Amino acid sequence: MFHPGHGTWIVTIASASPAGTTAKLAGRYPRQLCVVRSRFRVAAVHAARAAAAALLTRSGHGRSKYGVTAVGVTARAAGQPVVLVDAVSAAAALRAALASQPAGLARIVPWLRPVSG
C-alpha cells in the first residue's frame, strides 16, 4: 500500500502477469490499483528469502556467523519485491553470502554504519 496523498491509498502489486492480476483485482480496488511487471518470479523471491534466513543459523556463541538478526519480504517504492536482511553490519562476508541472489532482490539493512568525518 502506498499513500500518495491525504486520504488516498494505492494498492501496488508486482506481478508476473500484470494483465491477469489487473483483471482479477480491478473491481475490488477501483482507481486504487497499480499493477507493475515483477522483475522477479515468486520462486526467486522465496529462494532468496530462504537463503537469507539460512544465514540466521546460530554459531557456537549464540550469534549468527554473519550478524543477521532478521529476514523479511516487503516491496520497494515501485512495488517490486525485496528481501530485507537486517544485520549488525554489511560486512564483506555477508555481502558475499548473498551475492548469488538476483541483483536488486536482497538488501542488507545494517544497524551499524560508518560515520563520515
PDB file of C-alpha atoms in Angstrom:
ATOM      1  CA  MET A   1       0.000   0.000   0.000  1.00  0.00           C
ATOM      2  CA  PHE A   2       1.265   3.429  -0.920  1.00  0.00           C
ATOM      3  CA  HIS A   3      -0.121   6.715   0.367  1.00  0.00           C
ATOM      4  CA  PRO A   4       0.495   9.385  -2.312  1.00  0.00           C
ATOM      5  CA  GLY A   5      -1.774  11.995  -0.709  1.00  0.00           C
ATOM      6  CA  HIS A   6      -4.232  12.746   2.084  1.00  0.00           C
ATOM      7  CA  GLY A   7      -6.997  10.143   2.047  1.00  0.00           C
ATOM      8  CA  THR A   8      -5.532   8.308  -0.940  1.00  0.00           C
ATOM      9  CA  TRP A   9      -4.242   4.746  -0.807  1.00  0.00           C
ATOM     10  CA  ILE A  10      -2.969   2.822  -3.810  1.00  0.00           C
ATOM     11  CA  VAL A  11      -2.638  -0.965  -3.774  1.00  0.00           C
ATOM     12  CA  THR A  12       0.558  -1.678  -5.707  1.00  0.00           C
ATOM     13  CA  ILE A  13       1.351  -5.226  -6.783  1.00  0.00           C
ATOM     14  CA  ALA A  14       4.276  -6.633  -8.738  1.00  0.00           C
ATOM     15  CA  SER A  15       3.030  -9.494 -10.877  1.00  0.00           C
ATOM     16  CA  ALA A  16       4.497 -11.826 -13.485  1.00  0.00           C
ATOM     17  CA  SER A  17       1.148 -11.462 -15.277  1.00  0.00           C
ATOM     18  CA  PRO A  18       0.036  -7.820 -14.874  1.00  0.00           C
ATOM     19  CA  ALA A  19      -2.959  -8.090 -17.227  1.00  0.00           C
ATOM     20  CA  GLY A  20      -4.357 -11.132 -15.418  1.00  0.00           C
ATOM     21  CA  THR A  21      -3.766  -9.626 -11.982  1.00  0.00           C
ATOM     22  CA  THR A  22      -5.433  -6.364 -13.020  1.00  0.00           C
ATOM     23  CA  ALA A  23      -8.426  -8.237 -14.437  1.00  0.00           C
ATOM     24  CA  LYS A  24      -8.892 -10.154 -11.180  1.00  0.00           C
ATOM     25  CA  LEU A  25      -8.479  -7.220  -8.778  1.00  0.00           C
ATOM     26  CA  ALA A  26      -9.558  -4.009 -10.559  1.00  0.00           C
ATOM     27  CA  GLY A  27     -13.186  -4.414  -9.480  1.00  0.00           C
ATOM     28  CA  ARG A  28     -12.191  -4.599  -5.815  1.00  0.00           C
ATOM     29  CA  TYR A  29      -9.894  -1.574  -5.978  1.00  0.00           C
ATOM     30  CA  PRO A  30     -11.407   0.897  -8.481  1.00  0.00           C
ATOM     31  CA  ARG A  31      -8.966   3.751  -9.160  1.00  0.00           C
ATOM     32  CA  GLN A  32      -6.791   2.390  -6.333  1.00  0.00           C
ATOM     33  CA  LEU A  33      -4.814  -0.351  -8.070  1.00  0.00           C
ATOM     34  CA  CYS A  34      -1.395  -0.211  -9.688  1.00  0.00           C
ATOM     35  CA  VAL A  35      -0.047  -3.441 -11.146  1.00  0.00           C
ATOM     36  CA  VAL A  36       3.549  -3.481 -12.381  1.00  0.00           C
ATOM     37  CA  ARG A  37       5.504  -6.267 -14.054  1.00  0.00           C
ATOM     38  CA  SER A  38       7.606  -8.005 -11.425  1.00  0.00           C
ATOM     39  CA  ARG A  39      11.321  -8.195 -12.065  1.00  0.00           C
ATOM     40  CA  PHE A  40      11.397 -11.465 -10.100  1.00  0.00           C
ATOM     41  CA  ARG A  41       9.405 -14.689 -10.161  1.00  0.00           C
ATOM     42  CA  VAL A  42       7.776 -15.798  -6.909  1.00  0.00           C
ATOM     43  CA  ALA A  43      10.148 -18.784  -6.767  1.00  0.00           C
ATOM     44  CA  ALA A  44      13.163 -16.424  -6.887  1.00  0.00           C
ATOM     45  CA  VAL A  45      11.753 -14.326  -4.029  1.00  0.00           C
ATOM     46  CA  HIS A  46      11.132 -17.460  -1.931  1.00  0.00           C
ATOM     47  CA  ALA A  47      14.606 -18.798  -2.719  1.00  0.00           C
ATOM     48  CA  ALA A  48      16.277 -15.501  -1.788  1.00  0.00           C
ATOM     49  CA  ARG A  49      14.326 -15.345   1.466  1.00  0.00           C
ATOM     50  CA  ALA A  50      15.293 -18.937   2.299  1.00  0.00           C
ATOM     51  CA  ALA A  51      18.956 -18.254   1.505  1.00  0.00           C
ATOM     52  CA  ALA A  52      18.938 -15.167   3.723  1.00  0.00           C
ATOM     53  CA  ALA A  53      17.070 -16.994   6.510  1.00  0.00           C
ATOM     54  CA  ALA A  54      19.721 -19.716   6.437  1.00  0.00           C
ATOM     55  CA  LEU A  55      22.224 -17.027   7.473  1.00  0.00           C
ATOM     56  CA  LEU A  56      20.321 -16.657  10.748  1.00  0.00           C
ATOM     57  CA  THR A  57      21.766 -20.011  11.856  1.00  0.00           C
ATOM     58  CA  ARG A  58      23.485 -19.575  15.151  1.00  0.00           C
ATOM     59  CA  SER A  59      27.151 -20.281  15.683  1.00  0.00           C
ATOM     60  CA  GLY A  60      28.549 -21.811  18.849  1.00  0.00           C
ATOM     61  CA  HIS A  61      28.380 -18.417  20.573  1.00  0.00           C
ATOM     62  CA  GLY A  62      24.627 -17.984  20.085  1.00  0.00           C
ATOM     63  CA  ARG A  63      25.022 -15.400  17.337  1.00  0.00           C
ATOM     64  CA  SER A  64      24.672 -15.539  13.586  1.00  0.00           C
ATOM     65  CA  LYS A  65      28.030 -16.033  11.886  1.00  0.00           C
ATOM     66  CA  TYR A  66      27.069 -13.184   9.530  1.00  0.00           C
ATOM     67  CA  GLY A  67      25.459 -10.877  12.097  1.00  0.00           C
ATOM     68  CA  VAL A  68      21.987 -11.368  10.600  1.00  0.00           C
ATOM     69  CA  THR A  69      19.221 -10.508  13.068  1.00  0.00           C
ATOM     70  CA  ALA A  70      16.056 -10.777  10.927  1.00  0.00           C
ATOM     71  CA  VAL A  71      14.851 -11.526   7.393  1.00  0.00           C
ATOM     72  CA  GLY A  72      11.628 -10.393   5.744  1.00  0.00           C
ATOM     73  CA  VAL A  73       9.997  -9.692   2.404  1.00  0.00           C
ATOM     74  CA  THR A  74       8.428  -6.351   1.531  1.00  0.00           C
ATOM     75  CA  ALA A  75       8.054  -4.080  -1.501  1.00  0.00           C
ATOM     76  CA  ARG A  76      10.137  -1.174  -2.713  1.00  0.00           C
ATOM     77  CA  ALA A  77       8.503   2.137  -3.613  1.00  0.00           C
ATOM     78  CA  ALA A  78       7.955   0.990  -7.222  1.00  0.00           C
ATOM     79  CA  GLY A  79       6.120  -2.118  -5.990  1.00  0.00           C
ATOM     80  CA  GLN A  80       9.000  -4.520  -6.642  1.00  0.00           C
ATOM     81  CA  PRO A  81       9.633  -7.233  -4.051  1.00  0.00           C
ATOM     82  CA  VAL A  82      12.732  -7.037  -1.876  1.00  0.00           C
ATOM     83  CA  VAL A  83      14.154  -9.406   0.724  1.00  0.00           C
ATOM     84  CA  LEU A  84      15.339  -7.302   3.664  1.00  0.00           C
ATOM     85  CA  VAL A  85      18.240  -8.730   5.639  1.00  0.00           C
ATOM     86  CA  ASP A  86      18.646  -6.933   8.962  1.00  0.00           C
ATOM     87  CA  ALA A  87      22.206  -7.283  10.191  1.00  0.00           C
ATOM     88  CA  VAL A  88      24.734  -5.775  12.540  1.00  0.00           C
ATOM     89  CA  SER A  89      26.738  -4.550   9.547  1.00  0.00           C
ATOM     90  CA  ALA A  90      27.034  -5.036   5.810  1.00  0.00           C
ATOM     91  CA  ALA A  91      30.282  -6.969   6.258  1.00  0.00           C
ATOM     92  CA  ALA A  92      32.064  -8.410   3.235  1.00  0.00           C
ATOM     93  CA  ALA A  93      31.257 -11.989   4.319  1.00  0.00           C
ATOM     94  CA  LEU A  94      27.525 -11.216   4.401  1.00  0.00           C
ATOM     95  CA  ARG A  95      27.631  -9.464   1.033  1.00  0.00           C
ATOM     96  CA  ALA A  96      29.474 -12.468  -0.420  1.00  0.00           C
ATOM     97  CA  ALA A  97      26.927 -14.887   1.069  1.00  0.00           C
ATOM     98  CA  LEU A  98      24.101 -13.006  -0.697  1.00  0.00           C
ATOM     99  CA  ALA A  99      25.978 -12.318  -3.946  1.00  0.00           C
ATOM    100  CA  SER A 100      24.343 -15.237  -5.764  1.00  0.00           C
ATOM    101  CA  GLN A 101      20.885 -13.654  -5.440  1.00  0.00           C
ATOM    102  CA  PRO A 102      19.461 -11.713  -8.393  1.00  0.00           C
ATOM    103  CA  ALA A 103      20.622  -8.097  -8.440  1.00  0.00           C
ATOM    104  CA  GLY A 104      18.255  -5.859  -6.502  1.00  0.00           C
ATOM    105  CA  LEU A 105      16.333  -8.660  -4.798  1.00  0.00           C
ATOM    106  CA  ALA A 106      18.172  -8.861  -1.455  1.00  0.00           C
ATOM    107  CA  ARG A 107      19.024  -5.722   0.507  1.00  0.00           C
ATOM    108  CA  ILE A 108      21.158  -5.643   3.642  1.00  0.00           C
ATOM    109  CA  VAL A 109      19.869  -3.222   6.265  1.00  0.00           C
ATOM    110  CA  PRO A 110      22.756  -2.674   8.695  1.00  0.00           C
ATOM    111  CA  TRP A 111      22.208  -1.016  12.042  1.00  0.00           C
ATOM    112  CA  LEU A 112      25.941  -0.312  12.402  1.00  0.00           C
ATOM    113  CA  ARG A 113      27.166   2.062   9.709  1.00  0.00           C
ATOM    114  CA  PRO A 114      30.371   4.055   9.277  1.00  0.00           C
ATOM    115  CA  VAL A 115      30.124   7.740  10.053  1.00  0.00           C
ATOM    116  CA  SER A 116      31.714  10.296   7.793  1.00  0.00           C
ATOM    117  CA  GLY A 117      34.111  12.730   9.336  1.00  0.00           C
TER     118      GLY A 117
END
